[in-house]
Amino acid sequence: QVQLVESGGGLVQAGGSLRLSCAASGRTFSSYAMGWFRQAPGKEREFVAAVNWSGGSPVYADSVKGRFTISRDNGKNTVYLRMNSLKSEDTAVYYCAADPSLPWRVATEEKEYVYWGQGTQVTVSS
């Protein structure tokens, strides 16, 4: 069992930056691939970024490519999402998720992720 707790969300002006953190409990964090998803009001949850167990092979949604960076620190059991050049359309609740099945897999579909955090709100004002 893994518990995930996101933090770092908030209100920021368009063009600004935020860094989200997701702290995981348990000793097996370093064997999980990790992902970030988001859900805007009235929309379905969508994939944002993911990284494998070692921090390699990052994958990004086209909408955030070049602006967002996913990284992880296995020594701190934490995965990060650095968000630059934020736009109003980035406003959403951001969730981190853990995929315990295949450490080297970088999945983009929700169904591959077993453990989820409670989410953190990001609001970008234009």
Short mmCIF file of C-alpha atoms in Angstrom, two decimals:
data_model
loop_
_atom_site.label_atom_id
_atom_site.label_comp_id
_atom_site.label_asym_id
_atom_site.label_seq_id
_atom_site.Cartn_x
_atom_site.Cartn_y
_atom_site.Cartn_z
CA GLN A 1 0.00 0.00 0.00
CA VAL A 2 1.27 3.45 -0.92
CA GLN A 3 -0.08 6.77 0.25
CA LEU A 4 0.51 9.83 -1.90
CA VAL A 5 0.18 13.43 -0.71
CA GLU A 6 0.43 16.34 -3.15
CA SER A 7 1.40 19.88 -2.22
CA GLY A 8 2.53 23.09 -3.85
CA GLY A 9 -0.64 24.14 -5.60
CA GLY A 10 -2.03 27.64 -5.41
CA LEU A 11 -3.00 30.77 -7.28
CA VAL A 12 -0.54 32.16 -9.82
CA GLN A 13 -0.70 34.69 -12.62
CA ALA A 14 -0.44 33.63 -16.24
CA GLY A 15 3.19 33.28 -17.22
CA GLY A 16 4.20 32.33 -13.70
CA SER A 17 5.60 29.11 -12.28
CA LEU A 18 4.79 26.56 -9.62
CA ARG A 19 6.40 23.36 -8.43
CA LEU A 20 4.15 20.57 -7.26
CA SER A 21 5.43 17.86 -4.95
CA CYS A 22 4.05 14.42 -4.26
CA ALA A 23 5.35 12.66 -1.17
CA ALA A 24 4.93 8.91 -0.99
CA SER A 25 4.89 6.62 2.02
CA GLY A 26 6.41 3.18 2.01
CA ARG A 27 9.71 1.62 1.05
CA THR A 28 8.72 0.61 -2.45
CA PHE A 29 8.42 4.09 -3.97
CA SER A 30 11.63 3.68 -5.93
CA SER A 31 10.19 0.67 -7.76
CA TYR A 32 7.10 2.51 -9.03
CA ALA A 33 6.65 4.53 -12.15
CA MET A 34 4.93 7.81 -11.31
CA GLY A 35 2.58 10.09 -13.16
CA TRP A 36 0.78 13.39 -12.89
CA PHE A 37 -2.78 13.90 -14.08
CA ARG A 38 -5.14 16.87 -13.90
CA GLN A 39 -8.84 17.53 -13.96
CA ALA A 40 -10.30 20.87 -14.93
CA PRO A 41 -13.86 21.86 -13.96
CA GLY A 42 -16.39 20.08 -16.12
CA LYS A 43 -13.76 17.98 -17.86
CA GLU A 44 -12.43 14.46 -17.54
CA ARG A 45 -9.13 13.80 -15.85
CA GLU A 46 -6.25 13.87 -18.30
CA PHE A 47 -2.64 12.76 -18.42
CA VAL A 48 0.04 15.39 -17.84
CA ALA A 49 3.41 13.69 -17.38
CA ALA A 50 5.02 10.46 -16.23
CA VAL A 51 8.46 9.06 -15.43
CA ASN A 52 9.84 5.59 -14.81
CA TRP A 53 11.29 4.25 -11.57
CA SER A 54 14.69 5.85 -12.06
CA GLY A 55 13.47 9.20 -13.32
CA GLY A 56 14.17 8.32 -16.92
CA SER A 57 12.02 8.24 -20.05
CA PRO A 58 9.80 11.19 -19.16
CA VAL A 59 6.64 11.55 -21.23
CA TYR A 60 4.49 14.66 -21.49
CA ALA A 61 1.12 15.59 -22.86
CA ASP A 62 1.45 17.77 -25.92
CA SER A 63 -0.30 20.61 -24.11
CA VAL A 64 2.48 20.90 -21.51
CA LYS A 65 5.53 19.81 -23.48
CA GLY A 66 8.32 22.34 -23.19
CA ARG A 67 6.71 24.05 -20.18
CA PHE A 68 6.43 21.30 -17.55
CA THR A 69 9.16 19.05 -16.17
CA ILE A 70 8.63 15.89 -14.14
CA SER A 71 11.37 14.61 -11.87
CA ARG A 72 11.78 12.42 -8.82
CA ASP A 73 14.04 11.98 -5.82
CA ASN A 74 13.88 8.39 -4.66
CA GLY A 75 15.90 9.23 -1.57
CA LYS A 76 13.09 11.55 -0.50
CA ASN A 77 10.23 9.40 -1.82
CA THR A 78 9.03 12.41 -3.79
CA VAL A 79 8.04 13.18 -7.35
CA TYR A 80 7.88 16.73 -8.63
CA LEU A 81 6.17 18.64 -11.40
CA ARG A 82 7.79 21.91 -12.31
CA MET A 83 5.33 24.09 -14.23
CA ASN A 84 6.56 27.15 -16.12
CA SER A 85 4.82 29.63 -18.43
CA LEU A 86 1.49 28.76 -16.89
CA LYS A 87 -1.69 29.46 -18.83
CA SER A 88 -5.28 29.85 -17.72
CA GLU A 89 -6.05 26.50 -19.35
CA ASP A 90 -3.65 24.83 -16.90
CA THR A 91 -6.15 25.55 -14.11
CA ALA A 92 -7.14 22.20 -12.63
CA VAL A 93 -6.79 19.86 -9.71
CA TYR A 94 -3.50 18.04 -10.14
CA TYR A 95 -3.11 14.43 -8.99
CA CYS A 96 -0.05 12.27 -8.67
CA ALA A 97 -0.36 8.53 -9.17
CA ALA A 98 1.79 5.42 -8.82
CA ASP A 99 2.01 2.50 -11.22
CA PRO A 100 3.34 -0.52 -9.32
CA SER A 101 3.19 -2.99 -12.18
CA LEU A 102 6.24 -2.38 -14.34
CA PRO A 103 8.92 0.00 -13.02
CA TRP A 104 10.30 0.84 -16.45
CA ARG A 105 6.90 1.51 -18.02
CA VAL A 106 5.82 5.09 -18.50
CA ALA A 107 2.06 4.87 -18.83
CA THR A 108 -0.24 7.62 -20.02
CA GLU A 109 -3.55 5.93 -19.21
CA GLU A 110 -5.29 6.24 -15.87
CA LYS A 111 -6.10 2.54 -15.73
CA GLU A 112 -2.41 1.66 -15.32
CA TYR A 113 -2.13 3.62 -12.07
CA VAL A 114 -3.22 1.98 -8.83
CA TYR A 115 -2.45 4.54 -6.14
CA TRP A 116 -3.66 8.14 -6.25
CA GLY A 117 -3.21 11.23 -4.15
CA GLN A 118 -6.03 13.53 -3.08
CA GLY A 119 -5.05 16.28 -5.47
CA THR A 120 -3.87 19.86 -5.20
CA GLN A 121 -5.59 22.86 -6.80
CA VAL A 122 -3.73 25.00 -9.33
CA THR A 123 -5.43 28.19 -10.43
CA VAL A 124 -3.90 30.39 -13.11
CA SER A 125 -5.34 33.87 -13.43
CA SER A 126 -5.20 35.65 -16.76
#
